[in-house]
Amino acid sequence: MTSEPKHIAVIGGGIVGACSALALARAGQRVTLLEPGEPGGMQAASYGNGAFLSPASIIPMSMPGLWRKVPGYLLDPNGPLTIRWRHLARLTPWLLRFIQSGHSLGKVRRTASVLRELVGDSPLRHAALAASCGHPERIRRDGLIYAYPDRAAFEADGLAWRLRRENGVSWRELCASELHEMEPALDASYAFAAFVEAGGHCTDPGAYVAEIVTQAKREGVAVMRAEARDFAFADRRLKAVLTDTGTIACDAAVIAAGIHSRVLAKRAGDRVPLESERGYHVELSSPAIVLRRPVMPSDGRMANVMTTGGLRASGQVELASTDAGPDWRRADILCEHLLRTYPGLAGGKADVRISRWYGHRPSTPDGLPVISRSSASDDVVHAFGHGHIGLSAGPITAELVTSLITGKAPPFDPTPFAAARFR
Ligand SMILES: Cc1cc2nc3c(=O)[nH]c(=O)nc-3n(C[C@H](O)[C@H](O)[C@H](O)COP(=O)(O)OP(=O)(O)OC[C@H]3O[C@@H](n4cnc5c(N)ncnc54)[C@H](O)[C@@H]3O)c2cc1C
């Protein structure tokens, strides 16, 4: 016997909301997607990210010994991780939990094994999703290069690579000649690499989200330009989502509003410590060099990838309040690093244009997203907090969301993602 379809409001048109709306429609539900901007538009983290789909992205930011580095992060304006002094007091509770979550190897090991469930087969899942939306070209599975100056630098990252090995991530070591044959544009100072052959990337993350939403519309999803503000409950059952343009009666809702999910989660009974780890990108249109594969140079901690817009370098972690303005010096750091990493860029074409962007990684202190029913009602499902891996984890998150709403067995145990862990 099949049950009546529910009407589900999916809040947010980034990668998580787009994938969830489409998956729920494919599971036979009636879906309305609420998004105040363009799905996958510049306001979303899903627009400007590094485009990496990496099975190796299982290492949390918080690792043993991090606390010793915090003063350096406060003092070094050019490092890959900074904290704005003025926001330090407000961010301290989150920072303490962040440091605590990585203080022992056991904790980091557990986080890595949980993240592996989310990103392990992400390139394959995305390839299938993009093909089902009529855009197979959007996802490429050519592998990812993690480049180091030498083997010693790679070994200094040994804990991260050991954890990857323990979790079934495989890679091929490349010596200098193999590396430069594979990626001739790379500066000669990089003489060693780990090549993650199962890795993939997206050729245009913003366009991809818009294409998923277009496909979702074809499959019956209604898209409304609206900002969700609150929920109406009666006896712990959801009755409606209240928006800036009116009330939407529905049986269930999914909170997938990226960094803005914290306020909505609170309305649904859960205080989640969600902060922005903001990041930046620069994109060079018609650059003088072309990368054959995406590269992550270890010293810059940035993702370099060819997109339909040109050569993109994205990275930097800046802890500051969500409403604080951007610090474009961080984009300049990425640009300078690009020029050092690929010397061929220096004699660039005259018509090269550089665009800059910044966005908010929606980050929990323990490095895991929140994918669970809410405390106020089983009808409201959280799907946010994906930090550094949200693009990769979009499709599997949608599968977990669908199982929480339809009662279908989940692909794996979602307990580690419960909002209740922060109570
Ligand atoms: C510089 C940078 C590099 C990154 N690189 C990678 C990478 O290489 N690989 C990877 O996997 N991940 C990467 N990430 C992380 C990834 O981009 C995010 O985790 C992911 O995009 C989060 O998706 P989301 O759908 O949760 O949120 P978002 O993409 O931010 O979307 C949220 C949407 O909700 C909407 N919204 C907000 N409030 C409301 C409301 N009240 N009602 C309705 N809608 C609302 C917003 O307008 C927005 O469109 C990177 C992030 C950054 C910033």
mmCIF file of C-alpha atoms in Angstrom, residues 85-415:
data_model
loop_
_atom_site.group_PDB
_atom_site.id
_atom_site.type_symbol
_atom_site.label_atom_id
_atom_site.label_comp_id
_atom_site.label_asym_id
_atom_site.label_seq_id
_atom_site.Cartn_x
_atom_site.Cartn_y
_atom_site.Cartn_z
ATOM 1 C CA TRP A 85 40.112 40.242 16.523
ATOM 2 C CA ARG A 86 36.921 42.238 16.906
ATOM 3 C CA HIS A 87 34.788 39.091 16.695
ATOM 4 C CA LEU A 88 36.935 36.982 18.989
ATOM 5 C CA ALA A 89 34.791 37.369 22.134
ATOM 6 C CA ARG A 90 31.588 36.362 20.329
ATOM 7 C CA LEU A 91 33.290 33.439 18.603
ATOM 8 C CA THR A 92 35.089 32.098 21.690
ATOM 9 C CA PRO A 93 32.434 29.539 22.759
ATOM 10 C CA TRP A 94 32.386 28.089 19.227
ATOM 11 C CA LEU A 95 36.187 28.147 19.072
ATOM 12 C CA LEU A 96 36.538 26.282 22.360
ATOM 13 C CA ARG A 97 34.172 23.551 21.147
ATOM 14 C CA PHE A 98 36.025 23.496 17.824
ATOM 15 C CA ILE A 99 39.392 22.946 19.540
ATOM 16 C CA GLN A 100 37.861 20.393 21.918
ATOM 17 C CA SER A 101 36.381 18.374 19.025
ATOM 18 C CA GLY A 102 39.868 17.678 17.640
ATOM 19 C CA HIS A 103 41.907 17.482 20.808
ATOM 20 C CA SER A 104 42.391 13.702 20.771
ATOM 21 C CA LEU A 105 43.287 11.339 17.999
ATOM 22 C CA GLY A 106 40.307 9.157 18.915
ATOM 23 C CA LYS A 107 37.879 12.010 18.256
ATOM 24 C CA VAL A 108 39.476 12.921 14.945
ATOM 25 C CA ARG A 109 39.477 9.279 13.902
ATOM 26 C CA ARG A 110 35.763 9.006 14.640
ATOM 27 C CA THR A 111 34.957 12.200 12.722
ATOM 28 C CA ALA A 112 36.976 11.017 9.720
ATOM 29 C CA SER A 113 35.128 7.699 9.582
ATOM 30 C CA VAL A 114 31.754 9.474 9.702
ATOM 31 C CA LEU A 115 32.772 11.977 7.002
ATOM 32 C CA ARG A 116 33.877 9.074 4.843
ATOM 33 C CA GLU A 117 30.236 7.930 4.719
ATOM 34 C CA LEU A 118 29.259 11.356 3.380
ATOM 35 C CA VAL A 119 31.919 11.890 0.730
ATOM 36 C CA GLY A 120 33.287 8.425 -0.087
ATOM 37 C CA ASP A 121 31.378 7.971 -3.327
ATOM 38 C CA SER A 122 30.539 11.602 -3.969
ATOM 39 C CA PRO A 123 32.000 11.815 -7.527
ATOM 40 C CA LEU A 124 29.931 8.795 -8.582
ATOM 41 C CA ARG A 125 26.758 10.116 -6.999
ATOM 42 C CA HIS A 126 27.216 13.514 -8.629
ATOM 43 C CA ALA A 127 27.955 11.973 -12.016
ATOM 44 C CA ALA A 128 24.680 10.032 -11.828
ATOM 45 C CA LEU A 129 22.761 13.098 -10.633
ATOM 46 C CA ALA A 130 24.181 15.420 -13.313
ATOM 47 C CA ALA A 131 23.386 12.851 -16.018
ATOM 48 C CA SER A 132 19.828 12.520 -14.728
ATOM 49 C CA CYS A 133 19.476 16.316 -15.027
ATOM 50 C CA GLY A 134 20.657 16.241 -18.662
ATOM 51 C CA HIS A 135 24.096 17.711 -17.861
ATOM 52 C CA PRO A 136 26.625 14.862 -17.665
ATOM 53 C CA GLU A 137 29.393 17.298 -18.697
ATOM 54 C CA ARG A 138 29.018 19.184 -15.393
ATOM 55 C CA ILE A 139 30.855 16.494 -13.409
ATOM 56 C CA ARG A 140 34.327 15.287 -14.328
ATOM 57 C CA ARG A 141 36.061 12.322 -12.744
ATOM 58 C CA ASP A 142 39.689 12.930 -13.737
ATOM 59 C CA GLY A 143 41.140 12.734 -10.221
ATOM 60 C CA LEU A 144 42.586 15.382 -7.898
ATOM 61 C CA ILE A 145 46.231 16.319 -7.353
ATOM 62 C CA TYR A 146 47.471 17.213 -3.846
ATOM 63 C CA ALA A 147 50.852 18.833 -4.622
ATOM 64 C CA TYR A 148 53.749 19.233 -2.159
ATOM 65 C CA PRO A 149 57.201 20.809 -2.413
ATOM 66 C CA ASP A 150 58.745 17.413 -1.572
ATOM 67 C CA ARG A 151 58.133 14.092 0.151
ATOM 68 C CA ALA A 152 59.134 15.541 3.532
ATOM 69 C CA ALA A 153 56.304 18.095 3.301
ATOM 70 C CA PHE A 154 53.881 15.287 2.416
ATOM 71 C CA GLU A 155 55.110 13.283 5.398
ATOM 72 C CA ALA A 156 54.600 16.272 7.657
ATOM 73 C CA ASP A 157 50.901 15.841 6.745
ATOM 74 C CA GLY A 158 51.262 12.164 7.650
ATOM 75 C CA LEU A 159 48.439 11.951 10.180
ATOM 76 C CA ALA A 160 45.885 13.180 7.639
ATOM 77 C CA TRP A 161 47.029 10.709 4.996
ATOM 78 C CA ARG A 162 47.154 7.850 7.548
ATOM 79 C CA LEU A 163 43.542 8.561 8.493
ATOM 80 C CA ARG A 164 42.615 8.588 4.826
ATOM 81 C CA ARG A 165 44.311 5.226 4.297
ATOM 82 C CA GLU A 166 42.493 3.773 7.351
ATOM 83 C CA ASN A 167 39.221 4.890 5.763
ATOM 84 C CA GLY A 168 39.827 3.301 2.397
ATOM 85 C CA VAL A 169 40.944 6.414 0.486
ATOM 86 C CA SER A 170 43.593 5.441 -2.031
ATOM 87 C CA TRP A 171 46.099 7.548 -3.932
ATOM 88 C CA ARG A 172 49.111 7.230 -6.144
ATOM 89 C CA GLU A 173 52.354 8.983 -5.228
ATOM 90 C CA LEU A 174 53.818 11.082 -8.022
ATOM 91 C CA CYS A 175 57.506 11.959 -8.220
ATOM 92 C CA ALA A 176 58.572 15.304 -9.703
ATOM 93 C CA SER A 177 58.750 14.120 -13.324
ATOM 94 C CA GLU A 178 55.390 12.299 -13.153
ATOM 95 C CA LEU A 179 53.783 15.320 -11.529
ATOM 96 C CA HIS A 180 55.050 17.771 -14.134
ATOM 97 C CA GLU A 181 54.159 15.492 -16.986
ATOM 98 C CA MET A 182 50.636 15.307 -15.610
ATOM 99 C CA GLU A 183 50.400 19.027 -14.821
ATOM 100 C CA PRO A 184 52.976 20.993 -16.838
ATOM 101 C CA ALA A 185 51.741 24.395 -15.662
ATOM 102 C CA LEU A 186 52.786 23.741 -12.064
ATOM 103 C CA ASP A 187 55.868 25.534 -10.736
ATOM 104 C CA ALA A 188 59.054 23.426 -10.510
ATOM 105 C CA SER A 189 59.150 23.954 -6.737
ATOM 106 C CA TYR A 190 56.445 21.270 -6.412
ATOM 107 C CA ALA A 191 58.253 17.962 -6.610
ATOM 108 C CA PHE A 192 55.853 15.454 -5.017
ATOM 109 C CA ALA A 193 52.112 14.756 -5.068
ATOM 110 C CA ALA A 194 49.376 12.425 -3.955
ATOM 111 C CA PHE A 195 47.046 11.762 -6.866
ATOM 112 C CA VAL A 196 43.539 10.763 -5.705
ATOM 113 C CA GLU A 197 42.311 9.026 -8.829
ATOM 114 C CA ALA A 198 38.741 8.545 -7.561
ATOM 115 C CA GLY A 199 38.330 12.313 -7.072
ATOM 116 C CA GLY A 200 36.187 14.500 -9.266
ATOM 117 C CA HIS A 201 35.107 18.083 -9.730
ATOM 118 C CA CYS A 202 32.224 20.189 -10.909
ATOM 119 C CA THR A 203 32.812 22.506 -13.861
ATOM 120 C CA ASP A 204 30.471 25.215 -12.537
ATOM 121 C CA PRO A 205 28.906 24.693 -9.088
ATOM 122 C CA GLY A 206 26.444 27.609 -9.327
ATOM 123 C CA ALA A 207 25.153 26.574 -12.756
ATOM 124 C CA TYR A 208 24.938 22.976 -11.530
ATOM 125 C CA VAL A 209 22.620 23.902 -8.650
ATOM 126 C CA ALA A 210 20.434 25.903 -11.057
ATOM 127 C CA GLU A 211 20.297 22.891 -13.408
ATOM 128 C CA ILE A 212 19.265 20.554 -10.579
ATOM 129 C CA VAL A 213 16.465 22.989 -9.682
ATOM 130 C CA THR A 214 15.368 23.223 -13.339
ATOM 131 C CA GLN A 215 15.173 19.432 -13.440
ATOM 132 C CA ALA A 216 13.294 19.418 -10.125
ATOM 133 C CA LYS A 217 10.726 21.790 -11.680
ATOM 134 C CA ARG A 218 10.339 19.424 -14.636
ATOM 135 C CA GLU A 219 9.629 16.676 -12.117
ATOM 136 C CA GLY A 220 6.914 18.690 -10.390
ATOM 137 C CA VAL A 221 8.703 20.800 -7.744
ATOM 138 C CA ALA A 222 7.238 24.287 -7.284
ATOM 139 C CA VAL A 223 9.844 27.021 -6.736
ATOM 140 C CA MET A 224 8.834 30.130 -4.777
ATOM 141 C CA ARG A 225 10.843 33.301 -4.257
ATOM 142 C CA ALA A 226 10.356 33.540 -0.500
ATOM 143 C CA GLU A 227 12.335 33.744 2.711
ATOM 144 C CA ALA A 228 11.241 31.382 5.483
ATOM 145 C CA ARG A 229 10.903 33.135 8.836
ATOM 146 C CA ASP A 230 9.165 30.729 11.223
ATOM 147 C CA PHE A 231 7.036 27.611 11.627
ATOM 148 C CA ALA A 232 3.462 27.059 12.814
ATOM 149 C CA PHE A 233 3.007 23.931 14.927
ATOM 150 C CA ALA A 234 -0.035 22.316 16.536
ATOM 151 C CA ASP A 235 0.505 19.398 18.947
ATOM 152 C CA ARG A 236 4.069 18.928 17.672
ATOM 153 C CA ARG A 237 2.827 18.586 14.086
ATOM 154 C CA LEU A 238 3.945 21.109 11.476
ATOM 155 C CA LYS A 239 1.096 23.074 9.973
ATOM 156 C CA ALA A 240 2.867 25.733 7.937
ATOM 157 C CA VAL A 241 6.050 27.605 7.117
ATOM 158 C CA LEU A 242 5.727 31.357 7.594
ATOM 159 C CA THR A 243 7.557 33.399 4.972
ATOM 160 C CA ASP A 244 8.043 37.061 4.056
ATOM 161 C CA THR A 245 5.449 36.629 1.316
ATOM 162 C CA GLY A 246 2.833 34.595 3.193
ATOM 163 C CA THR A 247 2.008 31.316 4.882
ATOM 164 C CA ILE A 248 2.717 27.996 3.175
ATOM 165 C CA ALA A 249 0.623 25.142 4.515
ATOM 166 C CA CYS A 250 2.663 21.937 4.519
ATOM 167 C CA ASP A 251 3.146 18.602 6.266
ATOM 168 C CA ALA A 252 6.921 18.713 6.575
ATOM 169 C CA ALA A 253 9.852 21.078 6.065
ATOM 170 C CA VAL A 254 13.573 20.756 5.430
ATOM 171 C CA ILE A 255 15.891 23.454 6.781
ATOM 172 C CA ALA A 256 18.656 23.762 4.159
ATOM 173 C CA ALA A 257 19.408 27.475 4.365
ATOM 174 C CA GLY A 258 23.194 27.203 4.768
ATOM 175 C CA ILE A 259 24.608 29.681 7.272
ATOM 176 C CA HIS A 260 21.114 31.147 7.803
ATOM 177 C CA SER A 261 19.829 27.837 9.155
ATOM 178 C CA ARG A 262 20.812 28.637 12.740
ATOM 179 C CA VAL A 263 17.870 30.996 13.277
ATOM 180 C CA LEU A 264 15.378 28.600 11.709
ATOM 181 C CA ALA A 265 16.750 25.654 13.685
ATOM 182 C CA LYS A 266 16.144 27.626 16.861
ATOM 183 C CA ARG A 267 12.531 28.182 15.781
ATOM 184 C CA ALA A 268 12.315 24.407 15.473
ATOM 185 C CA GLY A 269 13.605 23.921 19.008
ATOM 186 C CA ASP A 270 17.334 23.381 18.460
ATOM 187 C CA ARG A 271 20.201 25.671 19.426
ATOM 188 C CA VAL A 272 22.965 24.692 17.039
ATOM 189 C CA PRO A 273 26.372 26.378 17.289
ATOM 190 C CA LEU A 274 26.660 27.251 13.608
ATOM 191 C CA GLU A 275 29.246 29.823 12.542
ATOM 192 C CA SER A 276 30.618 31.035 9.253
ATOM 193 C CA GLU A 277 34.052 29.875 8.211
ATOM 194 C CA ARG A 278 34.089 32.328 5.392
ATOM 195 C CA GLY A 279 36.070 31.648 2.268
ATOM 196 C CA TYR A 280 37.017 33.509 -0.882
ATOM 197 C CA HIS A 281 37.702 32.835 -4.507
ATOM 198 C CA VAL A 282 39.357 34.579 -7.419
ATOM 199 C CA GLU A 283 38.599 33.532 -10.957
ATOM 200 C CA LEU A 284 40.756 34.467 -13.939
ATOM 201 C CA SER A 285 38.848 34.483 -17.199
ATOM 202 C CA SER A 286 40.823 33.286 -20.254
ATOM 203 C CA PRO A 287 44.028 32.601 -18.269
ATOM 204 C CA ALA A 288 47.350 32.035 -20.056
ATOM 205 C CA ILE A 289 47.553 28.468 -18.724
ATOM 206 C CA VAL A 290 45.000 25.680 -18.490
ATOM 207 C CA LEU A 291 44.999 23.069 -15.733
ATOM 208 C CA ARG A 292 44.431 19.525 -16.911
ATOM 209 C CA ARG A 293 43.190 18.469 -13.492
ATOM 210 C CA PRO A 294 42.292 20.224 -10.248
ATOM 211 C CA VAL A 295 45.269 20.882 -7.958
ATOM 212 C CA MET A 296 45.523 21.576 -4.231
ATOM 213 C CA PRO A 297 48.983 23.059 -3.518
ATOM 214 C CA SER A 298 49.816 22.194 0.082
ATOM 215 C CA ASP A 299 51.355 25.544 1.022
ATOM 216 C CA GLY A 300 48.439 27.658 -0.252
ATOM 217 C CA ARG A 301 45.680 25.388 1.068
ATOM 218 C CA MET A 302 43.618 26.447 -1.915
ATOM 219 C CA ALA A 303 41.654 24.552 -4.548
ATOM 220 C CA ASN A 304 42.711 25.369 -8.121
ATOM 221 C CA VAL A 305 40.312 24.258 -10.800
ATOM 222 C CA MET A 306 39.193 25.127 -14.330
ATOM 223 C CA THR A 307 35.544 26.159 -14.362
ATOM 224 C CA THR A 308 33.432 27.444 -17.235
ATOM 225 C CA GLY A 309 34.402 30.921 -15.965
ATOM 226 C CA GLY A 310 38.174 30.357 -16.111
ATOM 227 C CA LEU A 311 40.814 29.379 -13.556
ATOM 228 C CA ARG A 312 39.399 29.469 -10.036
ATOM 229 C CA ALA A 313 41.422 29.542 -6.825
ATOM 230 C CA SER A 314 39.336 29.198 -3.708
ATOM 231 C CA GLY A 315 40.250 28.858 -0.099
ATOM 232 C CA GLN A 316 41.066 30.809 3.069
ATOM 233 C CA VAL A 317 39.279 30.329 6.342
ATOM 234 C CA GLU A 318 38.295 33.522 8.080
ATOM 235 C CA LEU A 319 36.358 33.405 11.309
ATOM 236 C CA ALA A 320 34.196 36.498 11.663
ATOM 237 C CA SER A 321 30.530 37.302 12.215
ATOM 238 C CA THR A 322 28.249 36.433 9.333
ATOM 239 C CA ASP A 323 27.197 40.041 8.798
ATOM 240 C CA ALA A 324 30.757 41.470 8.786
ATOM 241 C CA GLY A 325 31.925 42.767 5.413
ATOM 242 C CA PRO A 326 34.500 40.953 3.284
ATOM 243 C CA ASP A 327 38.235 41.494 3.621
ATOM 244 C CA TRP A 328 39.316 41.411 -0.019
ATOM 245 C CA ARG A 329 42.972 41.142 0.997
ATOM 246 C CA ARG A 330 42.186 37.462 1.456
ATOM 247 C CA ALA A 331 41.236 37.171 -2.215
ATOM 248 C CA ASP A 332 44.452 39.003 -3.119
ATOM 249 C CA ILE A 333 46.429 36.384 -1.163
ATOM 250 C CA LEU A 334 44.834 33.691 -3.318
ATOM 251 C CA CYS A 335 45.680 35.631 -6.464
ATOM 252 C CA GLU A 336 49.322 36.090 -5.456
ATOM 253 C CA HIS A 337 49.554 32.404 -4.642
ATOM 254 C CA LEU A 338 48.146 31.488 -8.039
ATOM 255 C CA LEU A 339 50.834 33.553 -9.764
ATOM 256 C CA ARG A 340 53.557 31.807 -7.753
ATOM 257 C CA THR A 341 52.106 28.331 -8.319
ATOM 258 C CA TYR A 342 51.676 28.672 -12.095
ATOM 259 C CA PRO A 343 54.482 30.924 -13.422
ATOM 260 C CA GLY A 344 52.952 30.789 -16.921
ATOM 261 C CA LEU A 345 50.153 33.049 -15.680
ATOM 262 C CA ALA A 346 52.552 35.965 -15.259
ATOM 263 C CA GLY A 347 52.840 36.677 -18.971
ATOM 264 C CA GLY A 348 49.026 36.627 -19.029
ATOM 265 C CA LYS A 349 46.784 37.711 -21.840
ATOM 266 C CA ALA A 350 45.847 41.370 -21.907
ATOM 267 C CA ASP A 351 42.116 40.660 -21.754
ATOM 268 C CA VAL A 352 42.237 38.536 -18.591
ATOM 269 C CA ARG A 353 39.577 39.563 -16.068
ATOM 270 C CA ILE A 354 39.762 38.722 -12.368
ATOM 271 C CA SER A 355 36.522 38.288 -10.458
ATOM 272 C CA ARG A 356 36.379 37.952 -6.673
ATOM 273 C CA TRP A 357 33.790 36.340 -4.438
ATOM 274 C CA TYR A 358 33.318 35.451 -0.804
ATOM 275 C CA GLY A 359 30.841 33.177 0.934
ATOM 276 C CA HIS A 360 30.003 31.407 4.162
ATOM 277 C CA ARG A 361 30.877 27.807 4.903
ATOM 278 C CA PRO A 362 28.125 26.827 7.342
ATOM 279 C CA SER A 363 30.235 25.185 10.034
ATOM 280 C CA THR A 364 29.554 23.330 13.253
ATOM 281 C CA PRO A 365 32.405 23.071 15.767
ATOM 282 C CA ASP A 366 32.682 19.280 15.466
ATOM 283 C CA GLY A 367 33.020 19.316 11.671
ATOM 284 C CA LEU A 368 29.867 17.262 11.064
ATOM 285 C CA PRO A 369 26.628 18.525 9.509
ATOM 286 C CA VAL A 370 23.248 18.440 11.200
ATOM 287 C CA ILE A 371 20.919 16.008 9.426
ATOM 288 C CA SER A 372 18.141 14.983 11.783
ATOM 289 C CA ARG A 373 14.576 15.554 12.892
ATOM 290 C CA SER A 374 14.101 18.676 14.989
ATOM 291 C CA SER A 375 13.247 18.805 18.692
ATOM 292 C CA ALA A 376 10.015 20.724 18.108
ATOM 293 C CA SER A 377 8.538 18.244 15.652
ATOM 294 C CA ASP A 378 9.487 15.152 13.653
ATOM 295 C CA ASP A 379 8.050 16.998 10.651
ATOM 296 C CA VAL A 380 10.929 19.479 10.500
ATOM 297 C CA VAL A 381 14.200 18.023 9.285
ATOM 298 C CA HIS A 382 17.565 19.781 9.580
ATOM 299 C CA ALA A 383 19.975 19.557 6.626
ATOM 300 C CA PHE A 384 22.746 22.096 7.127
ATOM 301 C CA GLY A 385 26.190 22.675 8.635
ATOM 302 C CA HIS A 386 28.252 20.972 5.926
ATOM 303 C CA GLY A 387 31.240 23.299 6.353
ATOM 304 C CA HIS A 388 33.967 22.398 3.858
ATOM 305 C CA ILE A 389 32.242 19.442 2.199
ATOM 306 C CA GLY A 390 28.730 20.587 1.307
ATOM 307 C CA LEU A 391 29.083 20.379 -2.448
ATOM 308 C CA SER A 392 30.432 16.842 -2.231
ATOM 309 C CA ALA A 393 27.832 15.718 0.314
ATOM 310 C CA GLY A 394 24.712 17.200 -1.353
ATOM 311 C CA PRO A 395 23.322 14.009 -2.942
ATOM 312 C CA ILE A 396 23.906 11.716 0.060
ATOM 313 C CA THR A 397 22.400 14.348 2.376
ATOM 314 C CA ALA A 398 19.317 14.383 0.153
ATOM 315 C CA GLU A 399 19.061 10.614 0.523
ATOM 316 C CA LEU A 400 19.264 10.870 4.314
ATOM 317 C CA VAL A 401 16.664 13.675 4.333
ATOM 318 C CA THR A 402 14.341 11.589 2.185
ATOM 319 C CA SER A 403 14.648 8.631 4.535
ATOM 320 C CA LEU A 404 13.923 10.839 7.573
ATOM 321 C CA ILE A 405 10.771 12.154 5.905
ATOM 322 C CA THR A 406 9.425 9.034 4.204
ATOM 323 C CA GLY A 407 10.528 6.481 6.807
ATOM 324 C CA LYS A 408 12.567 4.572 4.219
ATOM 325 C CA ALA A 409 15.701 2.877 5.611
ATOM 326 C CA PRO A 410 18.659 5.315 5.514
ATOM 327 C CA PRO A 411 21.818 4.340 3.575
ATOM 328 C CA PHE A 412 23.738 4.335 6.908
ATOM 329 C CA ASP A 413 23.171 5.264 10.531
ATOM 330 C CA PRO A 414 22.562 9.048 10.713
ATOM 331 C CA THR A 415 22.892 9.256 14.538
#
